[in-house]
mmCIF file with all atom_site columns, C-alpha atoms in Angstrom:
data_model
loop_
_atom_site.group_PDB
_atom_site.id
_atom_site.type_symbol
_atom_site.label_atom_id
_atom_site.label_alt_id
_atom_site.label_comp_id
_atom_site.label_asym_id
_atom_site.label_entity_id
_atom_site.label_seq_id
_atom_site.pdbx_PDB_ins_code
_atom_site.Cartn_x
_atom_site.Cartn_y
_atom_site.Cartn_z
_atom_site.occupancy
_atom_site.B_iso_or_equiv
_atom_site.pdbx_formal_charge
_atom_site.auth_seq_id
_atom_site.auth_comp_id
_atom_site.auth_asym_id
_atom_site.auth_atom_id
_atom_site.pdbx_PDB_model_num
ATOM 1   C CA . UNK A 1 1   ? 15.781 230.335 32.045 1.00 46.00 ? 1   UNK A CA 1
ATOM 2   C CA . UNK A 1 2   ? 19.308 230.433 30.573 1.00 42.00 ? 2   UNK A CA 1
ATOM 3   C CA . UNK A 1 3   ? 18.520 233.811 29.020 1.00 44.00 ? 3   UNK A CA 1
ATOM 4   C CA . UNK A 1 4   ? 17.612 235.259 32.430 1.00 44.00 ? 4   UNK A CA 1
ATOM 5   C CA . UNK A 1 5   ? 20.869 234.010 33.937 1.00 40.00 ? 5   UNK A CA 1
ATOM 6   C CA . UNK A 1 6   ? 22.897 235.530 31.103 1.00 36.00 ? 6   UNK A CA 1
ATOM 7   C CA . UNK A 1 7   ? 21.097 238.868 31.453 1.00 39.00 ? 7   UNK A CA 1
ATOM 8   C CA . UNK A 1 8   ? 21.671 238.792 35.205 1.00 38.00 ? 8   UNK A CA 1
ATOM 9   C CA . UNK A 1 9   ? 25.391 238.089 34.737 1.00 38.00 ? 9   UNK A CA 1
ATOM 10  C CA . UNK A 1 10  ? 25.749 240.899 32.219 1.00 41.00 ? 10  UNK A CA 1
ATOM 11  C CA . UNK A 1 11  ? 24.045 243.337 34.562 1.00 42.00 ? 11  UNK A CA 1
ATOM 12  C CA . UNK A 1 12  ? 26.050 242.167 37.563 1.00 42.00 ? 12  UNK A CA 1
ATOM 13  C CA . UNK A 1 13  ? 29.441 242.233 35.810 1.00 43.00 ? 13  UNK A CA 1
ATOM 14  C CA . UNK A 1 14  ? 30.063 246.033 35.925 1.00 44.00 ? 14  UNK A CA 1
ATOM 15  C CA . UNK A 1 15  ? 29.238 246.237 39.633 1.00 39.00 ? 15  UNK A CA 1
ATOM 16  C CA . UNK A 1 16  ? 31.570 243.318 40.320 1.00 38.00 ? 16  UNK A CA 1
ATOM 17  C CA . UNK A 1 17  ? 34.369 245.123 38.487 1.00 41.00 ? 17  UNK A CA 1
ATOM 18  C CA . UNK A 1 18  ? 33.861 248.302 40.518 1.00 44.00 ? 18  UNK A CA 1
ATOM 19  C CA . UNK A 1 19  ? 33.757 246.414 43.812 1.00 47.00 ? 19  UNK A CA 1
ATOM 20  C CA . UNK A 1 20  ? 37.105 244.697 43.175 1.00 63.00 ? 20  UNK A CA 1
ATOM 21  C CA . UNK A 1 21  ? 39.312 247.662 42.354 1.00 82.00 ? 21  UNK A CA 1
ATOM 22  C CA . UNK A 1 22  ? 42.831 246.340 42.742 1.00 90.00 ? 22  UNK A CA 1
ATOM 23  C CA . UNK A 1 23  ? 45.466 246.630 40.054 1.00 89.00 ? 23  UNK A CA 1
ATOM 24  C CA . UNK A 1 24  ? 45.487 242.850 39.671 1.00 92.00 ? 24  UNK A CA 1
ATOM 25  C CA . UNK A 1 25  ? 41.690 242.603 39.384 1.00 92.00 ? 25  UNK A CA 1
ATOM 26  C CA . UNK A 1 26  ? 41.671 245.278 36.685 1.00 94.00 ? 26  UNK A CA 1
ATOM 27  C CA . UNK A 1 27  ? 44.122 243.275 34.590 1.00 95.00 ? 27  UNK A CA 1
ATOM 28  C CA . UNK A 1 28  ? 42.338 239.986 35.317 1.00 96.00 ? 28  UNK A CA 1
ATOM 29  C CA . UNK A 1 29  ? 38.983 241.488 34.284 1.00 95.00 ? 29  UNK A CA 1
ATOM 30  C CA . UNK A 1 30  ? 40.634 242.955 31.193 1.00 95.00 ? 30  UNK A CA 1
ATOM 31  C CA . UNK A 1 31  ? 41.753 239.492 30.091 1.00 95.00 ? 31  UNK A CA 1
ATOM 32  C CA . UNK A 1 32  ? 38.324 238.009 30.829 1.00 96.00 ? 32  UNK A CA 1
ATOM 33  C CA . UNK A 1 33  ? 36.833 240.516 28.381 1.00 95.00 ? 33  UNK A CA 1
ATOM 34  C CA . UNK A 1 34  ? 39.796 240.321 25.982 1.00 94.00 ? 34  UNK A CA 1
ATOM 35  C CA . UNK A 1 35  ? 39.264 236.602 25.340 1.00 93.00 ? 35  UNK A CA 1
ATOM 36  C CA . UNK A 1 36  ? 36.034 237.474 23.535 1.00 92.00 ? 36  UNK A CA 1
ATOM 37  C CA . UNK A 1 37  ? 36.521 241.039 22.295 1.00 91.00 ? 37  UNK A CA 1
ATOM 38  C CA . UNK A 1 38  ? 39.727 243.082 22.352 1.00 90.00 ? 38  UNK A CA 1
ATOM 39  C CA . UNK A 1 39  ? 37.911 246.335 21.559 1.00 88.00 ? 39  UNK A CA 1
ATOM 40  C CA . UNK A 1 40  ? 35.610 245.978 24.574 1.00 92.00 ? 40  UNK A CA 1
ATOM 41  C CA . UNK A 1 41  ? 38.635 245.098 26.703 1.00 92.00 ? 41  UNK A CA 1
ATOM 42  C CA . UNK A 1 42  ? 40.354 248.379 25.761 1.00 90.00 ? 42  UNK A CA 1
ATOM 43  C CA . UNK A 1 43  ? 37.145 250.272 26.580 1.00 90.00 ? 43  UNK A CA 1
ATOM 44  C CA . UNK A 1 44  ? 37.036 248.493 29.936 1.00 91.00 ? 44  UNK A CA 1
ATOM 45  C CA . UNK A 1 45  ? 40.618 249.510 30.758 1.00 87.00 ? 45  UNK A CA 1
ATOM 46  C CA . UNK A 1 46  ? 39.972 253.216 30.383 1.00 83.00 ? 46  UNK A CA 1
ATOM 47  C CA . UNK A 1 47  ? 36.374 253.404 31.597 1.00 86.00 ? 47  UNK A CA 1
ATOM 48  C CA . UNK A 1 48  ? 37.378 254.962 34.932 1.00 80.00 ? 48  UNK A CA 1
ATOM 49  C CA . UNK A 1 49  ? 39.966 257.381 33.540 1.00 77.00 ? 49  UNK A CA 1
ATOM 50  C CA . UNK A 1 50  ? 38.129 260.620 32.800 1.00 79.00 ? 50  UNK A CA 1
ATOM 51  C CA . UNK A 1 51  ? 41.281 262.058 31.231 1.00 75.00 ? 51  UNK A CA 1
ATOM 52  C CA . UNK A 1 52  ? 40.958 259.620 28.321 1.00 73.00 ? 52  UNK A CA 1
ATOM 53  C CA . UNK A 1 53  ? 37.613 260.997 27.150 1.00 72.00 ? 53  UNK A CA 1
ATOM 54  C CA . UNK A 1 54  ? 39.289 263.352 24.661 1.00 72.00 ? 54  UNK A CA 1
ATOM 55  C CA . UNK A 1 55  ? 41.593 260.592 23.346 1.00 74.00 ? 55  UNK A CA 1
ATOM 56  C CA . UNK A 1 56  ? 38.910 258.942 21.195 1.00 74.00 ? 56  UNK A CA 1
ATOM 57  C CA . UNK A 1 57  ? 41.021 258.818 18.017 1.00 81.00 ? 57  UNK A CA 1
ATOM 58  C CA . UNK A 1 58  ? 44.028 257.310 19.802 1.00 84.00 ? 58  UNK A CA 1
ATOM 59  C CA . UNK A 1 59  ? 41.889 254.630 21.450 1.00 80.00 ? 59  UNK A CA 1
ATOM 60  C CA . UNK A 1 60  ? 40.154 253.830 18.180 1.00 84.00 ? 60  UNK A CA 1
ATOM 61  C CA . UNK A 1 61  ? 43.540 253.460 16.482 1.00 86.00 ? 61  UNK A CA 1
ATOM 62  C CA . UNK A 1 62  ? 44.847 251.234 19.299 1.00 87.00 ? 62  UNK A CA 1
ATOM 63  C CA . UNK A 1 63  ? 41.781 248.983 19.083 1.00 86.00 ? 63  UNK A CA 1
ATOM 64  C CA . UNK A 1 64  ? 42.002 248.749 15.306 1.00 88.00 ? 64  UNK A CA 1
ATOM 65  C CA . UNK A 1 65  ? 45.720 247.904 15.286 1.00 90.00 ? 65  UNK A CA 1
ATOM 66  C CA . UNK A 1 66  ? 45.334 245.304 18.010 1.00 89.00 ? 66  UNK A CA 1
ATOM 67  C CA . UNK A 1 67  ? 42.428 243.666 16.175 1.00 89.00 ? 67  UNK A CA 1
ATOM 68  C CA . UNK A 1 68  ? 44.403 243.509 12.913 1.00 89.00 ? 68  UNK A CA 1
ATOM 69  C CA . UNK A 1 69  ? 47.426 242.011 14.673 1.00 88.00 ? 69  UNK A CA 1
ATOM 70  C CA . UNK A 1 70  ? 45.276 239.395 16.380 1.00 88.00 ? 70  UNK A CA 1
ATOM 71  C CA . UNK A 1 71  ? 44.060 238.137 13.005 1.00 89.00 ? 71  UNK A CA 1
ATOM 72  C CA . UNK A 1 72  ? 47.660 237.342 12.041 1.00 90.00 ? 72  UNK A CA 1
ATOM 73  C CA . UNK A 1 73  ? 48.577 235.565 15.277 1.00 92.00 ? 73  UNK A CA 1
ATOM 74  C CA . UNK A 1 74  ? 46.101 232.697 15.358 1.00 91.00 ? 74  UNK A CA 1
ATOM 75  C CA . UNK A 1 75  ? 44.268 231.455 18.402 1.00 93.00 ? 75  UNK A CA 1
ATOM 76  C CA . UNK A 1 76  ? 44.620 233.158 21.798 1.00 94.00 ? 76  UNK A CA 1
ATOM 77  C CA . UNK A 1 77  ? 46.315 230.645 24.121 1.00 95.00 ? 77  UNK A CA 1
ATOM 78  C CA . UNK A 1 78  ? 46.481 232.487 27.451 1.00 96.00 ? 78  UNK A CA 1
ATOM 79  C CA . UNK A 1 79  ? 48.627 234.938 29.372 1.00 96.00 ? 79  UNK A CA 1
ATOM 80  C CA . UNK A 1 80  ? 51.026 235.188 32.281 1.00 96.00 ? 80  UNK A CA 1
ATOM 81  C CA . UNK A 1 81  ? 52.580 237.982 34.284 1.00 96.00 ? 81  UNK A CA 1
ATOM 82  C CA . UNK A 1 82  ? 56.227 238.646 33.467 1.00 94.00 ? 82  UNK A CA 1
ATOM 83  C CA . UNK A 1 83  ? 57.094 241.543 35.758 1.00 94.00 ? 83  UNK A CA 1
ATOM 84  C CA . UNK A 1 84  ? 55.639 244.003 38.199 1.00 95.00 ? 84  UNK A CA 1
ATOM 85  C CA . UNK A 1 85  ? 57.391 247.242 39.059 1.00 96.00 ? 85  UNK A CA 1
ATOM 86  C CA . UNK A 1 86  ? 56.168 249.569 41.781 1.00 95.00 ? 86  UNK A CA 1
ATOM 87  C CA . UNK A 1 87  ? 56.982 253.225 42.287 1.00 95.00 ? 87  UNK A CA 1
ATOM 88  C CA . UNK A 1 88  ? 55.696 253.676 45.793 1.00 92.00 ? 88  UNK A CA 1
ATOM 89  C CA . UNK A 1 89  ? 52.402 252.082 46.733 1.00 94.00 ? 89  UNK A CA 1
ATOM 90  C CA . UNK A 1 90  ? 50.174 253.939 44.267 1.00 94.00 ? 90  UNK A CA 1
ATOM 91  C CA . UNK A 1 91  ? 51.877 253.554 40.901 1.00 96.00 ? 91  UNK A CA 1
ATOM 92  C CA . UNK A 1 92  ? 52.810 250.347 39.145 1.00 96.00 ? 92  UNK A CA 1
ATOM 93  C CA . UNK A 1 93  ? 53.627 248.790 35.830 1.00 97.00 ? 93  UNK A CA 1
ATOM 94  C CA . UNK A 1 94  ? 52.470 245.258 35.077 1.00 96.00 ? 94  UNK A CA 1
ATOM 95  C CA . UNK A 1 95  ? 53.933 243.411 32.102 1.00 96.00 ? 95  UNK A CA 1
ATOM 96  C CA . UNK A 1 96  ? 52.249 240.308 30.682 1.00 95.00 ? 96  UNK A CA 1
ATOM 97  C CA . UNK A 1 97  ? 53.148 237.734 28.085 1.00 95.00 ? 97  UNK A CA 1
ATOM 98  C CA . UNK A 1 98  ? 50.067 237.164 25.929 1.00 95.00 ? 98  UNK A CA 1
ATOM 99  C CA . UNK A 1 99  ? 50.312 233.838 24.139 1.00 95.00 ? 99  UNK A CA 1
ATOM 100 C CA . UNK A 1 100 ? 49.042 233.158 20.618 1.00 94.00 ? 100 UNK A CA 1
ATOM 101 C CA . UNK A 1 101 ? 49.601 230.200 18.308 1.00 94.00 ? 101 UNK A CA 1
ATOM 102 C CA . UNK A 1 102 ? 52.070 232.040 16.092 1.00 93.00 ? 102 UNK A CA 1
ATOM 103 C CA . UNK A 1 103 ? 53.974 234.157 18.632 1.00 93.00 ? 103 UNK A CA 1
ATOM 104 C CA . UNK A 1 104 ? 53.560 236.038 21.903 1.00 94.00 ? 104 UNK A CA 1
ATOM 105 C CA . UNK A 1 105 ? 52.802 239.711 22.459 1.00 94.00 ? 105 UNK A CA 1
ATOM 106 C CA . UNK A 1 106 ? 53.960 241.783 25.411 1.00 95.00 ? 106 UNK A CA 1
ATOM 107 C CA . UNK A 1 107 ? 51.202 243.842 27.098 1.00 94.00 ? 107 UNK A CA 1
ATOM 108 C CA . UNK A 1 108 ? 52.243 246.700 29.378 1.00 96.00 ? 108 UNK A CA 1
ATOM 109 C CA . UNK A 1 109 ? 49.755 248.202 31.846 1.00 96.00 ? 109 UNK A CA 1
ATOM 110 C CA . UNK A 1 110 ? 50.518 251.353 33.826 1.00 96.00 ? 110 UNK A CA 1
ATOM 111 C CA . UNK A 1 111 ? 48.206 251.874 36.786 1.00 95.00 ? 111 UNK A CA 1
ATOM 112 C CA . UNK A 1 112 ? 47.864 254.702 39.268 1.00 94.00 ? 112 UNK A CA 1
ATOM 113 C CA . UNK A 1 113 ? 45.826 255.190 42.427 1.00 94.00 ? 113 UNK A CA 1
ATOM 114 C CA . UNK A 1 114 ? 45.436 258.954 43.009 1.00 91.00 ? 114 UNK A CA 1
ATOM 115 C CA . UNK A 1 115 ? 42.850 258.483 45.776 1.00 90.00 ? 115 UNK A CA 1
ATOM 116 C CA . UNK A 1 116 ? 41.045 255.288 46.703 1.00 89.00 ? 116 UNK A CA 1
ATOM 117 C CA . UNK A 1 117 ? 40.583 253.775 43.231 1.00 92.00 ? 117 UNK A CA 1
ATOM 118 C CA . UNK A 1 118 ? 43.080 252.399 40.712 1.00 94.00 ? 118 UNK A CA 1
ATOM 119 C CA . UNK A 1 119 ? 42.917 253.745 37.152 1.00 91.00 ? 119 UNK A CA 1
ATOM 120 C CA . UNK A 1 120 ? 44.767 252.714 34.023 1.00 92.00 ? 120 UNK A CA 1
ATOM 121 C CA . UNK A 1 121 ? 47.075 255.505 32.875 1.00 90.00 ? 121 UNK A CA 1
ATOM 122 C CA . UNK A 1 122 ? 48.498 253.738 29.867 1.00 91.00 ? 122 UNK A CA 1
ATOM 123 C CA . UNK A 1 123 ? 48.299 250.485 27.971 1.00 93.00 ? 123 UNK A CA 1
ATOM 124 C CA . UNK A 1 124 ? 50.626 249.404 25.198 1.00 92.00 ? 124 UNK A CA 1
ATOM 125 C CA . UNK A 1 125 ? 51.712 246.249 23.471 1.00 92.00 ? 125 UNK A CA 1
ATOM 126 C CA . UNK A 1 126 ? 54.593 245.154 21.300 1.00 91.00 ? 126 UNK A CA 1
ATOM 127 C CA . UNK A 1 127 ? 56.229 242.139 19.732 1.00 86.00 ? 127 UNK A CA 1
ATOM 128 C CA . UNK A 1 128 ? 59.651 242.768 21.260 1.00 75.00 ? 128 UNK A CA 1
ATOM 129 C CA . UNK A 1 129 ? 61.579 239.553 21.776 1.00 65.00 ? 129 UNK A CA 1
ATOM 130 C CA . UNK A 1 130 ? 63.385 241.084 24.748 1.00 66.00 ? 130 UNK A CA 1
ATOM 131 C CA . UNK A 1 131 ? 60.575 240.782 27.275 1.00 54.00 ? 131 UNK A CA 1
ATOM 132 C CA . UNK A 1 132 ? 62.316 242.260 30.286 1.00 50.00 ? 132 UNK A CA 1
ATOM 133 C CA . UNK A 1 133 ? 64.123 245.524 29.784 1.00 53.00 ? 133 UNK A CA 1
#
């Protein structure tokens, strides 16, 4: 019985993501995936951006670097939004503090809504101690 529920949830998850296409839900869903697998979370971010299809090497490098950094930081302890900047109503940058045992990381999401659906244009992270620039 538990196996059926898990299979159902896995199958239902992508349709839930598509139905809730707000910039905040994209980031929230990212972190839900990120808790278990950072590589899958990066794939999730760019799944709706057809312009990223030819950026395979860059995405692979990003996933690899993030995974290696995570190993040095200890346990994932949560996240919180630091800033949100909007350029009009269809372009925004969301900055999050991602907490680990050793030290935090800053995640920067750039999102754009060219038509009716938000897409992730860019994602980056750093260890900068100056969180708000």
